[in-house]
Short mmCIF file of C-alpha atoms in Angstrom, two decimals:
data_model
loop_
_atom_site.label_atom_id
_atom_site.label_comp_id
_atom_site.label_asym_id
_atom_site.label_seq_id
_atom_site.Cartn_x
_atom_site.Cartn_y
_atom_site.Cartn_z
CA UNK M 1 23.39 -17.38 -26.83
CA UNK M 2 21.14 -15.83 -24.17
CA UNK M 3 22.19 -16.56 -20.60
CA UNK M 4 19.48 -18.43 -18.70
CA UNK M 5 18.74 -17.02 -15.26
CA UNK M 6 18.24 -18.89 -12.00
CA UNK M 7 15.95 -17.04 -9.60
CA UNK M 8 15.11 -18.00 -6.01
CA UNK M 9 11.67 -16.85 -4.88
CA UNK M 10 11.05 -15.56 -1.38
CA UNK M 11 7.37 -15.74 -0.40
CA UNK M 12 7.01 -13.54 2.68
CA UNK M 13 4.21 -13.58 5.23
CA UNK M 14 4.33 -11.60 8.48
CA UNK M 15 7.99 -10.81 7.92
CA UNK M 16 9.12 -14.42 7.38
CA UNK M 17 9.80 -16.53 4.30
CA UNK M 18 7.23 -19.33 3.98
CA UNK M 19 6.57 -22.16 1.52
CA UNK M 20 3.66 -24.48 0.86
CA UNK M 21 2.20 -26.77 -1.81
CA UNK M 22 -0.31 -25.63 -4.45
CA UNK M 23 -0.31 -22.20 -2.73
CA UNK M 24 -1.56 -23.69 0.59
CA UNK M 25 -0.17 -25.20 3.82
CA UNK M 26 2.46 -22.54 4.36
CA UNK M 27 5.42 -23.35 6.61
CA UNK M 28 8.04 -21.04 8.10
CA UNK M 29 11.48 -21.12 6.42
CA UNK M 30 13.78 -18.24 7.39
CA UNK M 31 14.39 -14.50 7.63
CA UNK M 32 13.95 -12.91 4.19
CA UNK M 33 16.95 -10.63 4.65
CA UNK M 34 19.29 -13.46 5.65
CA UNK M 35 18.03 -15.72 2.88
CA UNK M 36 18.32 -12.98 0.26
CA UNK M 37 21.92 -12.28 1.28
CA UNK M 38 22.73 -15.99 1.11
CA UNK M 39 21.39 -16.29 -2.42
CA UNK M 40 23.09 -13.10 -3.54
CA UNK M 41 26.41 -14.49 -2.32
CA UNK M 42 25.87 -17.95 -3.82
CA UNK M 43 25.20 -17.44 -7.49
CA UNK M 44 21.56 -16.38 -7.86
CA UNK M 45 21.06 -14.18 -10.90
CA UNK M 46 18.05 -12.34 -9.45
CA UNK M 47 15.61 -12.56 -6.57
CA UNK M 48 11.83 -12.41 -6.55
CA UNK M 49 10.26 -11.16 -3.34
CA UNK M 50 6.50 -11.64 -2.83
CA UNK M 51 4.45 -10.38 0.09
CA UNK M 52 1.98 -13.20 -0.49
CA UNK M 53 -0.86 -11.98 1.73
CA UNK M 54 -0.73 -8.26 0.94
CA UNK M 55 -3.43 -8.48 -1.74
CA UNK M 56 -5.69 -10.85 0.18
CA UNK M 57 -5.33 -8.77 3.35
CA UNK M 58 -5.99 -5.56 1.43
CA UNK M 59 -2.85 -3.85 2.68
CA UNK M 60 0.37 -2.36 1.30
CA UNK M 61 3.55 -4.36 0.86
CA UNK M 62 6.13 -4.24 3.69
CA UNK M 63 8.84 -1.62 3.25
CA UNK M 64 11.29 -2.01 6.15
CA UNK M 65 12.30 -5.56 5.17
CA UNK M 66 12.51 -4.51 1.54
CA UNK M 67 14.82 -1.59 2.29
CA UNK M 68 17.12 -3.76 4.41
CA UNK M 69 17.22 -6.45 1.74
CA UNK M 70 18.01 -3.96 -1.03
CA UNK M 71 20.87 -2.53 1.05
CA UNK M 72 22.47 -5.95 1.39
CA UNK M 73 21.74 -7.58 -1.97
CA UNK M 74 23.53 -6.67 -5.18
CA UNK M 75 21.58 -8.59 -7.81
CA UNK M 76 18.30 -7.47 -9.44
CA UNK M 77 15.33 -7.60 -7.09
CA UNK M 78 11.72 -7.99 -8.25
CA UNK M 79 9.07 -7.23 -5.64
CA UNK M 80 5.34 -7.91 -5.64
CA UNK M 81 2.29 -8.17 -3.42
CA UNK M 82 -0.44 -5.60 -2.89
CA UNK M 83 0.60 -3.50 -5.90
CA UNK M 84 -2.53 -1.65 -6.95
CA UNK M 85 -1.44 1.80 -8.15
CA UNK M 86 1.44 3.69 -9.73
CA UNK M 87 2.08 5.12 -6.26
CA UNK M 88 2.83 1.56 -5.13
CA UNK M 89 5.32 1.24 -7.98
CA UNK M 90 6.96 4.49 -6.86
CA UNK M 91 7.16 3.34 -3.24
CA UNK M 92 8.58 -0.10 -3.99
CA UNK M 93 11.13 1.20 -6.50
CA UNK M 94 12.05 3.87 -3.98
CA UNK M 95 12.78 1.15 -1.41
CA UNK M 96 15.37 -0.39 -3.73
CA UNK M 97 13.49 -2.79 -6.00
CA UNK M 98 14.61 -3.01 -9.62
CA UNK M 99 11.32 -4.38 -10.96
CA UNK M 100 7.75 -4.47 -9.68
CA UNK M 101 5.51 -7.50 -10.07
CA UNK M 102 1.76 -7.09 -10.33
CA UNK M 103 -1.10 -9.58 -10.56
CA UNK M 104 -4.33 -8.81 -8.66
CA UNK M 105 -3.82 -5.05 -9.03
CA UNK M 106 -3.73 -5.33 -12.82
CA UNK M 107 -6.87 -7.48 -12.83
CA UNK M 108 -8.72 -4.87 -10.78
CA UNK M 109 -7.32 -1.94 -12.75
CA UNK M 110 -6.31 -2.83 -16.35
CA UNK M 111 -4.88 0.68 -16.82
CA UNK M 112 -2.21 0.05 -14.17
CA UNK M 113 0.26 -1.68 -16.48
CA UNK M 114 0.26 0.92 -19.29
CA UNK M 115 0.40 3.76 -16.74
CA UNK M 116 3.34 2.19 -14.90
CA UNK M 117 5.16 1.34 -18.13
CA UNK M 118 4.83 4.92 -19.32
CA UNK M 119 6.17 6.32 -16.04
CA UNK M 120 8.93 3.83 -15.23
CA UNK M 121 9.57 1.89 -18.43
CA UNK M 122 8.47 -1.58 -19.47
CA UNK M 123 11.64 -3.07 -18.00
CA UNK M 124 10.28 -2.28 -14.51
CA UNK M 125 6.86 -3.85 -15.06
CA UNK M 126 6.45 -7.59 -14.49
CA UNK M 127 3.14 -9.38 -14.89
CA UNK M 128 2.98 -12.26 -12.43
CA UNK M 129 0.30 -14.66 -13.61
CA UNK M 130 -1.03 -17.28 -11.17
CA UNK M 131 -2.49 -19.87 -13.54
CA UNK M 132 -4.47 -23.05 -12.94
CA UNK M 133 -6.35 -25.44 -15.19
CA UNK M 134 -10.11 -25.20 -14.85
CA UNK M 135 -12.26 -27.44 -17.08
CA UNK M 136 -9.40 -27.79 -19.54
CA UNK M 137 -8.72 -24.04 -19.74
CA UNK M 138 -5.76 -22.08 -18.36
CA UNK M 139 -7.39 -19.66 -15.90
CA UNK M 140 -6.00 -16.59 -14.10
CA UNK M 141 -6.31 -16.61 -10.32
CA UNK M 142 -6.11 -13.56 -8.05
CA UNK M 143 -5.34 -12.80 -4.39
CA UNK M 144 -2.43 -15.21 -4.10
CA UNK M 145 -4.18 -18.02 -5.93
CA UNK M 146 -7.38 -17.80 -3.87
CA UNK M 147 -9.87 -16.49 -6.43
CA UNK M 148 -10.72 -17.85 -9.86
CA UNK M 149 -11.21 -14.72 -11.97
CA UNK M 150 -12.75 -16.59 -14.90
CA UNK M 151 -10.18 -14.92 -17.17
CA UNK M 152 -8.50 -17.10 -19.82
CA UNK M 153 -4.77 -16.90 -19.05
CA UNK M 154 -2.96 -16.82 -22.40
CA UNK M 155 -4.97 -13.95 -23.86
CA UNK M 156 -4.74 -12.08 -20.57
CA UNK M 157 -0.96 -12.39 -20.44
CA UNK M 158 -0.65 -11.33 -24.09
CA UNK M 159 -2.84 -8.28 -23.39
CA UNK M 160 -0.66 -7.31 -20.43
CA UNK M 161 2.48 -7.52 -22.59
CA UNK M 162 0.83 -5.54 -25.36
CA UNK M 163 0.00 -2.89 -22.74
CA UNK M 164 3.60 -2.56 -21.58
CA UNK M 165 4.63 -5.42 -19.28
CA UNK M 166 8.29 -6.17 -20.00
CA UNK M 167 8.48 -9.60 -18.38
CA UNK M 168 6.14 -12.46 -17.45
CA UNK M 169 6.35 -14.78 -14.45
CA UNK M 170 4.17 -17.83 -15.02
CA UNK M 171 3.22 -19.36 -11.67
CA UNK M 172 1.62 -22.76 -12.21
CA UNK M 173 -0.67 -23.43 -9.26
CA UNK M 174 -1.08 -27.02 -10.47
CA UNK M 175 2.63 -27.79 -10.04
CA UNK M 176 3.54 -25.38 -7.22
CA UNK M 177 5.59 -27.16 -4.56
CA UNK M 178 4.88 -30.59 -6.05
CA UNK M 179 8.51 -31.03 -7.22
CA UNK M 180 7.71 -33.12 -10.28
CA UNK M 181 8.90 -30.67 -12.91
CA UNK M 182 7.84 -27.40 -14.46
CA UNK M 183 4.50 -27.08 -16.23
CA UNK M 184 5.89 -27.38 -19.74
CA UNK M 185 2.50 -27.32 -21.49
CA UNK M 186 1.51 -24.07 -19.80
CA UNK M 187 4.92 -22.48 -20.32
CA UNK M 188 4.97 -23.41 -24.00
CA UNK M 189 1.59 -21.76 -24.52
CA UNK M 190 2.78 -18.55 -22.86
CA UNK M 191 6.25 -18.35 -24.41
CA UNK M 192 4.84 -18.84 -27.90
CA UNK M 193 2.34 -16.02 -27.35
CA UNK M 194 4.64 -13.19 -26.18
CA UNK M 195 7.97 -11.68 -27.20
CA UNK M 196 9.24 -10.65 -23.76
CA UNK M 197 11.22 -12.71 -21.22
CA UNK M 198 9.23 -15.54 -19.62
CA UNK M 199 10.12 -16.88 -16.18
CA UNK M 200 8.99 -20.40 -15.28
CA UNK M 201 7.71 -20.88 -11.73
CA UNK M 202 6.22 -23.88 -9.98
CA UNK M 203 7.25 -27.53 -9.93
CA UNK M 204 11.06 -27.70 -9.80
CA UNK M 205 12.19 -30.67 -7.75
CA UNK M 206 15.73 -31.36 -8.93
CA UNK M 207 18.50 -30.13 -11.21
CA UNK M 208 17.23 -32.16 -14.14
CA UNK M 209 13.93 -30.27 -14.08
CA UNK M 210 15.78 -27.07 -15.02
CA UNK M 211 17.77 -28.86 -17.74
CA UNK M 212 14.54 -30.27 -19.18
CA UNK M 213 12.90 -26.84 -19.02
CA UNK M 214 15.60 -25.04 -20.97
CA UNK M 215 16.20 -27.85 -23.47
CA UNK M 216 12.48 -28.32 -24.16
CA UNK M 217 11.50 -24.65 -24.18
CA UNK M 218 14.45 -22.52 -25.33
CA UNK M 219 12.21 -19.45 -25.39
CA UNK M 220 11.88 -19.57 -21.59
CA UNK M 221 14.45 -17.16 -20.14
CA UNK M 222 14.63 -18.17 -16.48
CA UNK M 223 13.72 -20.79 -13.94
CA UNK M 224 12.34 -19.75 -10.58
CA UNK M 225 12.08 -21.96 -7.51
CA UNK M 226 11.70 -21.75 -3.76
CA UNK M 227 11.68 -24.81 -1.53
CA UNK M 228 14.41 -26.79 -3.29
CA UNK M 229 16.76 -23.85 -2.74
CA UNK M 230 15.46 -22.92 0.73
CA UNK M 231 15.90 -26.45 2.12
CA UNK M 232 19.24 -27.15 0.44
CA UNK M 233 17.92 -29.82 -1.93
CA UNK M 234 19.58 -28.05 -4.85
CA UNK M 235 22.58 -25.74 -4.64
CA UNK M 236 22.64 -23.01 -7.26
CA UNK M 237 26.35 -23.60 -7.95
CA UNK M 238 25.67 -27.29 -8.68
CA UNK M 239 22.70 -26.40 -10.87
CA UNK M 240 24.70 -23.95 -12.96
CA UNK M 241 27.55 -26.41 -13.39
CA UNK M 242 25.05 -29.00 -14.65
CA UNK M 243 23.61 -26.41 -17.02
CA UNK M 244 27.07 -25.69 -18.37
CA UNK M 245 27.70 -29.39 -18.95
CA UNK M 246 24.37 -29.55 -20.82
CA UNK M 247 25.48 -26.63 -23.04
CA UNK M 248 22.94 -24.28 -21.48
CA UNK M 249 24.43 -20.83 -21.07
CA UNK M 250 24.53 -19.70 -17.43
CA UNK M 251 26.43 -17.14 -15.39
CA UNK M 252 28.92 -19.16 -13.35
#
């Protein structure tokens, strides 16, 4: 039985972890280095680290915070934000990241994913898809959820995987920060379309939401959340114990 992963997400702006609702109304939470260390010490399987304004600001992702985090965290670290070239992959991996997440950069340059996969291996390439319903269609958004690209999401994600992405993070803008459960409809559509690990992001509000996710969609490999972990609403140790009791395989 495949072990299901629990992944806290650190959205970083101006050197601080922030969190909002539906990708807006961002509030300060904590130092990314301190928070990453806390999660590493308290049962997180991996961490996802997003510089959420790097793409919209047209700048490169931070490196000093990333290096310090990588020195103090001993679980896999996925990093994204402002990734637009294979040189960005090289720089982020060189700072200690294990995987690199790309969204806007791949939309602007479709050759980025196959080039990065060839150089660093598919296991290092994560497509992070910010998806929202528009007129009944799943649509890809860019620049941290700011721009509707007009691209249909499921075919886009499948194309990225076919081109070498080794993992997919599905960020549901519709459920982000709402805390009423993961977007099961969207996640089902993605997980049935690709044969690589799928990470569910957006909507977790309680332990039961993770249980429902994994029981309903066994193809989903991991659950990602931010605010419920950041504000102590759910402890990862309690979540994993509940998963065990529900016969969902987790690293305790």
